Short mmCIF file of C-alpha atoms in Angstrom, two decimals:
data_model
loop_
_atom_site.label_atom_id
_atom_site.label_comp_id
_atom_site.label_asym_id
_atom_site.label_seq_id
_atom_site.Cartn_x
_atom_site.Cartn_y
_atom_site.Cartn_z
CA MET A 1 44.76 -25.01 -56.25
CA THR A 2 45.53 -26.98 -59.27
CA THR A 3 48.80 -26.25 -61.11
CA THR A 4 50.73 -27.83 -63.84
CA GLU A 5 54.39 -27.59 -64.97
CA PRO A 6 54.87 -24.08 -66.67
CA ALA A 7 54.95 -23.79 -70.29
CA VAL A 8 58.47 -23.36 -71.53
CA ARG A 9 59.20 -21.54 -74.75
CA PRO A 10 62.85 -21.06 -75.48
CA GLY A 11 64.34 -18.10 -77.18
CA ARG A 12 66.35 -18.25 -80.31
CA THR A 13 69.56 -18.70 -78.39
CA LEU A 14 70.56 -21.18 -75.74
CA ASN A 15 73.33 -18.89 -74.33
CA PRO A 16 72.16 -18.29 -70.77
CA ARG A 17 75.06 -15.83 -70.24
CA LEU A 18 73.91 -13.66 -73.05
CA ALA A 19 70.37 -13.75 -71.69
CA LEU A 20 71.55 -12.87 -68.17
CA ALA A 21 73.44 -9.82 -69.75
CA LEU A 22 70.21 -8.73 -71.27
CA LEU A 23 68.34 -8.94 -68.13
CA ALA A 24 70.98 -7.06 -66.27
CA LEU A 25 70.53 -3.99 -68.59
CA PRO A 26 66.99 -2.88 -67.36
CA SER A 27 67.91 -3.80 -63.88
CA MET A 28 70.82 -1.32 -64.02
CA LEU A 29 68.51 1.26 -65.44
CA ILE A 30 65.89 0.88 -62.79
CA ALA A 31 68.67 1.23 -60.19
CA ILE A 32 69.95 4.48 -61.73
CA ASP A 33 66.26 5.83 -62.04
CA ILE A 34 65.89 5.18 -58.14
CA SER A 35 68.50 7.85 -57.23
CA VAL A 36 69.33 9.97 -60.33
CA LEU A 37 66.25 12.27 -59.87
CA ASN A 38 67.96 13.64 -56.64
CA VAL A 39 70.67 15.10 -59.01
CA ALA A 40 68.09 16.70 -61.31
CA LEU A 41 65.49 17.64 -58.75
CA PRO A 42 66.83 21.31 -58.08
CA GLN A 43 66.66 22.20 -61.81
CA MET A 44 63.18 20.54 -62.14
CA ALA A 45 61.97 22.47 -59.18
CA ALA A 46 63.29 25.71 -60.69
CA ASP A 47 61.67 25.13 -63.97
CA LEU A 48 58.30 23.42 -63.10
CA ARG A 49 57.87 25.39 -59.72
CA PRO A 50 56.09 22.54 -57.84
CA THR A 51 54.37 23.12 -54.44
CA PRO A 52 56.14 21.33 -51.51
CA THR A 53 53.60 18.56 -51.66
CA GLU A 54 54.16 18.13 -55.35
CA LEU A 55 57.97 18.09 -54.87
CA LEU A 56 57.54 15.38 -52.23
CA TRP A 57 55.43 13.31 -54.61
CA MET A 58 57.92 13.77 -57.63
CA ASN A 59 60.66 12.41 -55.52
CA ASP A 60 58.79 9.61 -53.66
CA ILE A 61 56.12 8.22 -56.09
CA TYR A 62 58.42 5.92 -58.06
CA GLY A 63 59.58 4.09 -54.83
CA PHE A 64 55.94 3.96 -53.53
CA MET A 65 54.75 2.29 -56.85
CA VAL A 66 57.63 -0.12 -56.99
CA GLY A 67 56.93 -1.39 -53.48
CA GLY A 68 53.22 -1.28 -53.82
CA THR A 69 52.73 -3.10 -57.05
CA MET A 70 55.53 -5.66 -57.11
CA ILE A 71 53.63 -8.50 -55.66
CA THR A 72 50.83 -8.02 -58.15
CA MET A 73 53.25 -7.62 -61.15
CA GLY A 74 55.07 -10.73 -60.06
CA ALA A 75 51.82 -12.67 -60.02
CA ILE A 76 50.84 -11.23 -63.48
CA GLY A 77 54.27 -12.31 -64.95
CA ASP A 78 53.63 -15.95 -63.65
CA ARG A 79 50.33 -15.99 -65.52
CA ILE A 80 50.94 -14.19 -68.85
CA GLY A 81 54.64 -15.11 -69.19
CA ARG A 82 57.78 -13.54 -67.71
CA ARG A 83 59.34 -12.61 -71.10
CA ARG A 84 56.17 -11.09 -72.39
CA LEU A 85 55.80 -9.01 -69.21
CA ILE A 86 59.46 -7.76 -69.51
CA VAL A 87 58.87 -6.81 -73.11
CA TRP A 88 55.53 -5.02 -72.52
CA CYS A 89 56.95 -3.13 -69.48
CA SER A 90 60.12 -2.26 -71.31
CA VAL A 91 57.87 -0.47 -73.85
CA VAL A 92 55.77 1.26 -71.06
CA PHE A 93 58.96 2.23 -69.14
CA ALA A 94 60.56 3.84 -72.42
CA LEU A 95 57.28 5.74 -73.17
CA ALA A 96 56.84 7.05 -69.81
CA SER A 97 60.51 8.05 -69.59
CA ALA A 98 60.20 10.02 -72.93
CA LEU A 99 57.08 11.82 -71.61
CA ALA A 100 58.71 12.63 -68.45
CA ALA A 101 61.78 14.25 -70.18
CA PHE A 102 59.44 16.84 -71.87
CA ALA A 103 57.13 17.51 -68.92
CA VAL A 104 55.89 20.94 -68.46
CA GLU A 105 53.88 20.58 -65.31
CA PRO A 106 54.71 18.81 -61.95
CA TRP A 107 51.69 16.54 -62.32
CA MET A 108 53.16 15.13 -65.55
CA ILE A 109 56.36 14.12 -63.60
CA ILE A 110 54.37 12.51 -60.88
CA ALA A 111 52.14 10.53 -63.34
CA THR A 112 55.03 9.33 -65.56
CA ARG A 113 57.15 8.38 -62.58
CA ALA A 114 54.24 6.44 -61.06
CA VAL A 115 54.11 4.49 -64.47
CA MET A 116 57.73 3.96 -64.43
CA GLY A 117 57.54 2.48 -61.03
CA VAL A 118 54.78 0.11 -61.96
CA ALA A 119 56.93 -1.04 -64.98
CA GLY A 120 60.09 -1.40 -62.94
CA ALA A 121 58.21 -3.41 -60.35
CA ALA A 122 57.24 -5.87 -63.02
CA ILE A 123 60.65 -6.20 -64.68
CA MET A 124 62.67 -7.16 -61.52
CA PRO A 125 60.73 -10.28 -60.23
CA ALA A 126 60.13 -11.54 -63.87
CA SER A 127 63.89 -11.28 -64.31
CA MET A 128 64.74 -13.01 -60.99
CA ALA A 129 62.22 -15.78 -61.86
CA LEU A 130 63.75 -16.20 -65.40
CA ILE A 131 67.33 -16.51 -63.86
CA GLY A 132 66.12 -19.32 -61.71
CA ARG A 133 64.78 -21.23 -64.80
CA MET A 134 67.76 -20.49 -66.99
CA PHE A 135 70.14 -21.74 -64.33
CA PRO A 136 68.67 -24.90 -62.97
CA ASP A 137 71.97 -25.85 -61.17
CA PRO A 138 71.61 -24.15 -57.57
CA LYS A 139 75.34 -23.00 -57.62
CA ARG A 140 75.07 -21.50 -61.10
CA ALA A 141 71.73 -19.77 -60.11
CA VAL A 142 73.41 -18.08 -57.18
CA ALA A 143 76.26 -17.06 -59.25
CA ALA A 144 73.90 -15.56 -61.89
CA MET A 145 71.96 -13.67 -59.18
CA GLY A 146 75.11 -12.38 -57.83
CA ALA A 147 76.07 -10.94 -61.18
CA TYR A 148 72.49 -9.57 -61.62
CA MET A 149 72.77 -7.88 -58.23
CA THR A 150 76.33 -6.58 -59.17
CA CYS A 151 74.67 -4.76 -62.14
CA PHE A 152 71.91 -3.38 -60.05
CA LEU A 153 74.59 -2.04 -57.51
CA THR A 154 76.53 -0.55 -60.31
CA GLY A 155 73.53 1.44 -61.39
CA MET A 156 73.02 2.65 -57.91
CA ALA A 157 76.61 3.77 -57.42
CA ALA A 158 76.82 5.41 -60.91
CA ALA A 159 73.75 7.28 -60.75
CA PRO A 160 75.01 10.48 -59.03
CA LEU A 161 77.97 10.70 -61.36
CA ILE A 162 75.88 9.98 -64.56
CA GLY A 163 73.27 12.57 -63.38
CA GLY A 164 75.86 15.16 -62.54
CA VAL A 165 77.54 14.72 -66.04
CA MET A 166 74.15 15.02 -67.79
CA MET A 167 73.14 18.01 -65.73
CA ALA A 168 76.46 19.78 -66.65
CA HIS A 169 75.81 19.45 -70.44
CA TRP A 170 72.05 19.04 -70.97
CA TRP A 171 68.76 19.95 -69.31
CA TRP A 172 67.18 17.92 -66.58
CA GLY A 173 64.98 15.89 -68.92
CA SER A 174 68.04 14.14 -70.25
CA VAL A 175 68.28 11.90 -67.21
CA PHE A 176 64.97 10.47 -68.16
CA LEU A 177 66.00 9.80 -71.73
CA LEU A 178 68.54 7.31 -70.43
CA GLY A 179 65.90 4.70 -70.22
CA VAL A 180 64.65 4.96 -73.80
CA PRO A 181 67.60 3.24 -75.68
CA VAL A 182 68.02 0.55 -73.01
CA MET A 183 64.47 -0.46 -73.09
CA LEU A 184 64.38 -0.32 -76.81
CA VAL A 185 67.32 -2.81 -76.92
CA THR A 186 65.43 -5.00 -74.37
CA LEU A 187 62.33 -4.85 -76.55
CA VAL A 188 64.16 -6.05 -79.68
CA ALA A 189 66.52 -8.54 -78.10
CA ALA A 190 64.24 -10.23 -75.43
CA PRO A 191 62.17 -12.33 -77.86
CA ARG A 192 65.34 -13.51 -79.39
CA LEU A 193 67.41 -14.26 -76.35
CA LEU A 194 65.08 -15.02 -73.38
CA PRO A 195 63.05 -18.12 -72.89
CA GLU A 196 59.44 -17.79 -71.99
CA TYR A 197 57.81 -19.54 -68.81
CA LYS A 198 54.37 -19.25 -67.65
CA ALA A 199 51.83 -21.31 -65.71
CA GLU A 200 49.21 -22.61 -68.38
CA SER A 201 46.62 -23.38 -65.75
CA ALA A 202 46.90 -20.42 -63.49
CA GLY A 203 43.57 -18.56 -62.94
CA ARG A 204 42.90 -14.80 -63.31
CA ILE A 205 44.34 -12.23 -61.25
CA ASP A 206 42.09 -11.55 -58.26
CA LEU A 207 41.54 -7.70 -58.55
CA PRO A 208 40.42 -7.21 -54.96
CA SER A 209 43.48 -8.89 -53.84
CA ALA A 210 45.58 -6.61 -55.97
CA ALA A 211 43.90 -3.54 -54.81
CA LEU A 212 44.16 -4.63 -51.01
CA CYS A 213 47.90 -5.42 -51.56
CA LEU A 214 48.63 -1.98 -53.29
CA ALA A 215 46.64 -0.07 -50.61
CA SER A 216 48.11 -1.87 -47.74
CA ILE A 217 51.76 -1.56 -48.77
CA LEU A 218 51.39 2.23 -49.85
CA LEU A 219 49.75 3.12 -46.60
CA VAL A 220 52.34 1.24 -44.50
CA VAL A 221 55.32 2.67 -46.50
CA ALA A 222 53.72 6.20 -46.34
CA ALA A 223 53.23 5.93 -42.55
CA LEU A 224 56.89 4.97 -42.23
CA LYS A 225 58.00 7.86 -44.36
CA LEU A 226 55.86 10.33 -42.44
CA LEU A 227 57.39 9.09 -39.23
CA VAL A 228 60.89 9.68 -40.47
CA ASN A 229 60.19 13.14 -41.94
CA GLY A 230 57.68 14.54 -39.33
CA GLY A 231 57.87 12.43 -36.22
CA TRP A 232 55.01 10.74 -34.25
CA SER A 233 51.57 12.20 -35.00
CA TRP A 234 48.02 10.99 -35.64
CA GLU A 235 48.58 11.02 -39.50
CA PRO A 236 51.18 8.32 -39.71
CA ALA A 237 49.38 6.30 -36.98
CA LEU A 238 46.21 6.34 -38.79
CA ALA A 239 47.90 5.53 -42.15
CA GLY A 240 49.87 2.64 -40.41
CA ALA A 241 46.87 1.31 -38.73
CA VAL A 242 44.68 1.23 -41.75
CA GLY A 243 47.45 -0.33 -43.82
CA LEU A 244 48.05 -2.99 -41.36
CA GLY A 245 44.21 -3.70 -41.22
CA LEU A 246 44.08 -3.97 -44.94
CA GLY A 247 47.05 -6.30 -44.85
CA VAL A 248 45.24 -8.55 -42.44
CA VAL A 249 42.16 -8.59 -44.75
CA PHE A 250 44.51 -9.45 -47.66
CA VAL A 251 46.18 -12.30 -46.01
CA ARG A 252 42.79 -13.76 -44.93
CA ARG A 253 41.63 -13.49 -48.55
CA GLN A 254 44.62 -15.20 -49.84
CA ARG A 255 44.03 -18.21 -47.56
CA ALA A 256 40.39 -18.48 -48.72
CA LEU A 257 41.09 -18.28 -52.45
CA ASP A 258 41.76 -21.27 -54.63
CA ASP A 259 44.14 -19.38 -56.73
CA PRO A 260 45.58 -16.61 -54.57
CA LEU A 261 47.72 -13.59 -55.69
CA VAL A 262 50.43 -14.72 -53.02
CA ASP A 263 50.72 -18.38 -52.22
CA LEU A 264 51.35 -18.10 -48.41
CA ALA A 265 51.84 -21.90 -48.45
CA LEU A 266 55.41 -20.87 -49.58
CA LEU A 267 56.03 -19.68 -46.08
CA ARG A 268 55.34 -23.09 -44.69
CA ARG A 269 57.91 -24.81 -46.69
CA PRO A 270 60.96 -25.99 -44.58
CA GLY A 271 63.19 -22.95 -43.76
CA VAL A 272 61.45 -20.39 -45.96
CA ALA A 273 60.01 -18.33 -43.13
CA ARG A 274 63.37 -18.28 -41.39
CA VAL A 275 65.04 -17.05 -44.47
CA MET A 276 62.29 -14.28 -45.04
CA TRP A 277 62.92 -13.15 -41.50
CA VAL A 278 66.70 -12.93 -42.19
CA LEU A 279 65.97 -10.95 -45.38
CA PHE A 280 63.74 -8.63 -43.58
CA LEU A 281 65.95 -7.97 -40.57
CA THR A 282 69.13 -7.46 -42.52
CA ALA A 283 67.23 -5.01 -44.78
CA LEU A 284 65.88 -3.20 -41.67
CA LEU A 285 69.55 -2.83 -40.32
CA MET A 286 70.99 -1.66 -43.66
CA GLY A 287 68.10 0.81 -44.25
CA GLY A 288 68.42 2.05 -40.76
CA THR A 289 72.04 2.55 -40.44
CA SER A 290 72.42 4.27 -43.91
CA LEU A 291 70.40 7.08 -42.31
CA PHE A 292 73.46 7.86 -40.12
CA TRP A 293 76.23 7.58 -42.61
CA SER A 294 75.87 10.98 -44.26
CA PHE A 295 75.10 12.88 -41.06
CA TYR A 296 78.20 11.37 -39.36
CA LEU A 297 80.53 12.19 -42.20
CA GLN A 298 79.20 15.66 -43.01
CA ASP A 299 78.01 16.90 -39.58
CA VAL A 300 80.26 15.20 -37.10
CA GLN A 301 83.37 14.96 -39.26
CA GLY A 302 82.83 18.17 -41.16
CA PHE A 303 83.37 16.71 -44.73
CA SER A 304 81.75 18.23 -47.84
CA PRO A 305 78.87 16.16 -49.54
CA LEU A 306 81.32 15.18 -52.31
CA PHE A 307 84.04 14.02 -49.93
CA ALA A 308 81.59 12.24 -47.84
CA ALA A 309 80.40 10.36 -50.85
CA LEU A 310 84.10 9.32 -51.58
CA TRP A 311 84.31 7.92 -48.01
CA LEU A 312 81.08 5.84 -48.72
CA LEU A 313 82.51 4.51 -52.02
CA PRO A 314 84.50 1.70 -50.43
CA SER A 315 81.26 0.18 -49.16
CA THR A 316 79.60 0.07 -52.54
CA VAL A 317 82.72 -1.42 -54.10
CA ALA A 318 82.74 -4.14 -51.25
CA MET A 319 79.20 -5.00 -51.83
CA MET A 320 79.73 -5.38 -55.55
CA CYS A 321 82.76 -7.66 -55.16
CA ALA A 322 81.07 -9.58 -52.27
CA SER A 323 77.99 -10.42 -54.43
CA ASN A 324 80.28 -12.19 -56.80
CA LEU A 325 82.80 -13.65 -54.24
CA GLY A 326 80.04 -15.31 -52.13
CA PRO A 327 78.73 -17.48 -55.11
CA TRP A 328 82.32 -18.32 -55.99
CA LEU A 329 82.96 -19.50 -52.48
CA GLY A 330 79.62 -21.42 -52.65
CA GLN A 331 81.02 -23.55 -55.38
CA ARG A 332 83.87 -24.72 -53.06
CA MET A 333 82.02 -25.20 -49.79
CA ALA A 334 78.58 -25.68 -48.57
CA PRO A 335 76.38 -22.64 -49.21
CA THR A 336 75.09 -22.50 -45.77
CA LYS A 337 78.53 -22.08 -44.42
CA VAL A 338 79.06 -19.29 -46.88
CA VAL A 339 75.96 -17.54 -45.65
CA MET A 340 76.72 -17.97 -41.95
CA MET A 341 80.30 -16.52 -42.53
CA SER A 342 78.81 -13.57 -44.47
CA LEU A 343 76.23 -12.77 -41.81
CA ALA A 344 79.10 -13.08 -39.17
CA VAL A 345 81.03 -10.46 -41.29
CA MET A 346 77.86 -8.20 -41.33
CA ALA A 347 77.69 -8.43 -37.51
CA ALA A 348 81.23 -7.49 -37.27
CA GLY A 349 80.36 -4.21 -39.20
CA PHE A 350 77.81 -3.29 -36.45
CA VAL A 351 80.51 -3.95 -33.76
CA CYS A 352 82.60 -1.27 -35.68
CA TYR A 353 79.61 1.14 -35.66
CA ALA A 354 79.40 0.71 -31.86
CA ALA A 355 82.93 1.98 -31.57
CA ALA A 356 82.52 5.24 -33.55
CA THR A 357 83.80 8.52 -31.86
CA THR A 358 83.64 12.09 -32.86
CA GLY A 359 87.51 12.15 -33.48
CA ARG A 360 89.09 11.34 -36.70
CA ALA A 361 89.79 7.84 -35.53
CA GLY A 362 86.06 7.33 -35.64
CA ILE A 363 86.18 7.57 -39.33
CA ALA A 364 88.02 4.33 -39.59
CA ALA A 365 85.28 2.59 -37.47
CA MET A 366 82.48 4.00 -39.58
CA VAL A 367 83.95 3.14 -42.92
CA ALA A 368 85.08 -0.31 -41.64
CA GLY A 369 81.60 -0.86 -40.52
CA SER A 370 79.97 0.08 -43.68
CA VAL A 371 82.41 -2.06 -45.75
CA LEU A 372 81.92 -5.06 -43.51
CA ALA A 373 78.11 -4.79 -43.30
CA THR A 374 77.65 -4.21 -47.02
CA ALA A 375 80.07 -6.91 -48.04
CA GLY A 376 78.43 -9.39 -45.67
CA ILE A 377 74.87 -8.87 -47.04
CA GLY A 378 76.19 -8.69 -50.59
CA ALA A 379 77.80 -12.17 -50.23
CA ALA A 380 74.64 -13.61 -48.52
CA PHE A 381 71.80 -12.18 -50.47
CA PRO A 382 72.04 -14.19 -53.71
CA PHE A 383 72.04 -17.40 -51.50
CA LEU A 384 69.06 -16.09 -49.53
CA MET A 385 67.13 -14.92 -52.57
CA ASN A 386 67.73 -18.32 -54.38
CA ASP A 387 66.74 -20.09 -51.14
CA VAL A 388 63.19 -18.78 -51.39
CA ILE A 389 62.62 -18.72 -55.21
CA SER A 390 63.98 -22.24 -55.63
CA ARG A 391 61.50 -23.51 -53.09
CA ALA A 392 58.53 -21.93 -54.72
CA PRO A 393 56.57 -23.95 -57.47
CA GLN A 394 57.92 -22.92 -60.93
CA GLU A 395 54.47 -21.49 -61.78
CA ARG A 396 54.83 -18.99 -58.75
CA ALA A 397 58.51 -18.19 -59.08
CA GLY A 398 57.83 -14.60 -60.13
CA SER A 399 55.48 -14.18 -57.24
CA ALA A 400 57.96 -15.50 -54.83
CA ALA A 401 60.75 -13.21 -56.10
CA SER A 402 58.41 -10.21 -55.79
CA PHE A 403 57.44 -11.32 -52.26
CA VAL A 404 61.18 -11.24 -51.27
CA GLN A 405 61.75 -7.89 -52.92
CA THR A 406 58.73 -6.47 -51.19
CA ALA A 407 59.92 -7.74 -47.82
CA ASN A 408 63.27 -5.86 -48.56
CA GLU A 409 61.52 -2.75 -49.36
CA ILE A 410 59.39 -2.82 -46.16
CA GLY A 411 62.48 -3.76 -44.17
CA ILE A 412 64.36 -0.80 -45.26
CA ALA A 413 61.51 1.68 -44.47
CA THR A 414 61.03 0.03 -41.12
CA GLY A 415 64.72 0.39 -40.42
CA LEU A 416 64.69 4.01 -40.99
CA VAL A 417 61.91 4.40 -38.42
CA VAL A 418 63.04 2.00 -35.87
CA LEU A 419 66.83 2.88 -35.88
CA GLY A 420 66.17 6.42 -36.62
CA SER A 421 63.98 6.61 -33.47
CA VAL A 422 66.64 4.84 -31.33
CA GLY A 423 69.23 7.34 -32.40
CA THR A 424 66.85 10.17 -31.63
CA VAL A 425 65.94 8.83 -28.23
CA VAL A 426 69.70 8.49 -27.19
CA TYR A 427 70.32 12.05 -28.77
CA ARG A 428 67.62 13.74 -26.70
CA ALA A 429 68.59 11.96 -23.66
CA ALA A 430 72.10 13.33 -23.96
CA MET A 431 70.99 16.92 -24.90
CA GLY A 432 68.03 17.33 -22.72
CA ALA A 433 64.36 16.40 -22.72
CA GLN A 434 63.32 19.47 -24.63
CA SER A 435 65.71 19.06 -27.43
CA GLY A 436 64.54 18.24 -31.05
CA SER A 437 66.30 15.98 -33.59
CA TRP A 438 69.96 16.23 -34.33
CA VAL A 439 69.01 17.95 -37.64
CA ASP A 440 67.52 20.74 -35.58
CA GLY A 441 70.58 20.66 -33.32
CA TYR A 442 73.11 21.29 -35.97
CA ARG A 443 71.05 24.05 -37.48
CA ASP A 444 70.43 25.90 -34.28
CA ALA A 445 74.02 25.53 -33.13
CA ALA A 446 75.30 27.40 -36.22
CA GLN A 447 78.81 28.64 -35.39
CA ASN A 448 78.59 27.89 -31.59
CA THR A 449 81.58 25.54 -31.31
CA GLU A 450 80.75 24.36 -27.74
CA VAL A 451 77.07 23.45 -28.60
CA LEU A 452 78.20 21.82 -32.03
CA HIS A 453 80.56 19.59 -30.01
CA ARG A 454 77.73 18.61 -27.63
CA VAL A 455 75.36 17.90 -30.60
CA SER A 456 78.08 15.78 -32.32
CA GLU A 457 78.73 13.86 -29.10
CA ALA A 458 75.13 13.25 -28.69
CA PHE A 459 74.55 12.09 -32.22
CA THR A 460 77.62 9.85 -32.18
CA ALA A 461 76.37 8.22 -28.94
CA GLY A 462 72.99 7.51 -30.86
CA PHE A 463 75.01 6.06 -33.66
CA ARG A 464 76.98 3.90 -31.19
CA THR A 465 73.69 2.60 -29.71
CA VAL A 466 72.36 1.88 -33.02
CA GLY A 467 75.48 -0.23 -33.72
CA LEU A 468 74.84 -2.21 -30.52
CA VAL A 469 71.22 -2.74 -31.55
CA GLY A 470 72.63 -4.04 -34.82
CA VAL A 471 74.84 -6.42 -33.08
CA ALA A 472 71.85 -7.85 -31.01
CA VAL A 473 69.61 -8.21 -34.19
CA MET A 474 72.42 -9.92 -35.97
CA ALA A 475 72.77 -12.37 -33.18
CA VAL A 476 69.06 -13.17 -33.77
CA VAL A 477 69.68 -13.48 -37.48
CA LEU A 478 72.56 -15.88 -37.03
CA VAL A 479 70.35 -18.02 -34.75
CA LEU A 480 67.62 -18.00 -37.27
CA TYR A 481 69.92 -18.94 -40.18
CA ALA A 482 71.68 -21.52 -38.14
CA ALA A 483 68.31 -23.24 -37.65
CA ARG A 484 67.74 -23.11 -41.35
CA ALA A 485 71.16 -24.56 -42.01
CA ARG A 486 70.63 -27.52 -39.66
CA MET A 487 67.43 -28.27 -41.70
CA ALA A 488 69.56 -28.32 -44.93
CA ASP A 489 71.98 -30.55 -43.37
#
């Protein structure tokens, strides 16, 4: 593969901080859009009357398309220009949002949400790649990625509140109109504030590779979701097998192409494969343990959904603070030491989970665990992300960013299945071989205090076991990153 230095076209301003603020706006909107639909979904369902299948697709299609198209869109940004892709996709996102706001049929929501997912998948890796170029100094790049991540997390945390306020004063379509002014600001300001980078000598997008990538990821993620929602059966097994098979074909095709969609040679660069495993495993743990948080607070401790959400707020704040504290520490000591300390903090969080009990004292263990785990990954993530992007050739920085984001998406979905299954196995062992899931246990127990206590004890035992699994996995993660750190030294 022949490559040249990417073409650089600066914007009208040389202020990278202002450009970073502009990049953060759509990222915050994308984060809001991931979860705000949950607030509007009941009203949407009452007005549009979707079938159960349509309701499932209305909720899931956005995430499916983000995960399935991110690698392809990252590669497109490398070829046509990252600023150009951000501008175009801002227009697409705004138009799709406006159409979704006035949808009159379920299929219209599904279609527009799918388009919004593709646009969102394009904006995030293009933004990450631009950050790497706007801040060539590694320490400043890590700090910029920390700030970018903080905006994304702010959007995630604010989404339920924003959605609740809008639902109280307007109709459900108003949540989609949030995206229109933000994306219009991006459309107008991006050509003036953002620099442009693209690989002049890059070839065309290989359409068969794009189709294989999309089909493989969609089938694997769909299989994982089916396992979480319906348990083991032939449908998720078939979907997963076909998805993995297409993934193998995709990898072989990339190795044979002169200009592949994903440059797998990146994984052969020193330390990159280890960092990718660290990112995947930490995403797996965070995705899997998040499944237990709400159940523990609402079913075991008996809190209302609102009160449970308040108990989870410290972990969100901790992650936002840590994503800026980590880069600040990285300017005062070796970045590898900051990451090692952050991963150790994350491991301590799983030790806390392993100490959870059904009593009120268990709340402290659960909240402390969530704070430590999210703070640890929040401080480490900007370094890990920059470690991969900075080692990719500049003409493939967008593709590298999308590769990392996709590994996170699949890691989260895998964690829901793996750790959810671990918790279920322990729960059933405590309750008896014929028992179902803990969801069934709480529903069937109803007002039977004795049975409810047994169900809570069994669920908490599963939660503690998941904590122990997390400690073991984090030990592997620390070993992997220690090997990477020795390579840096």
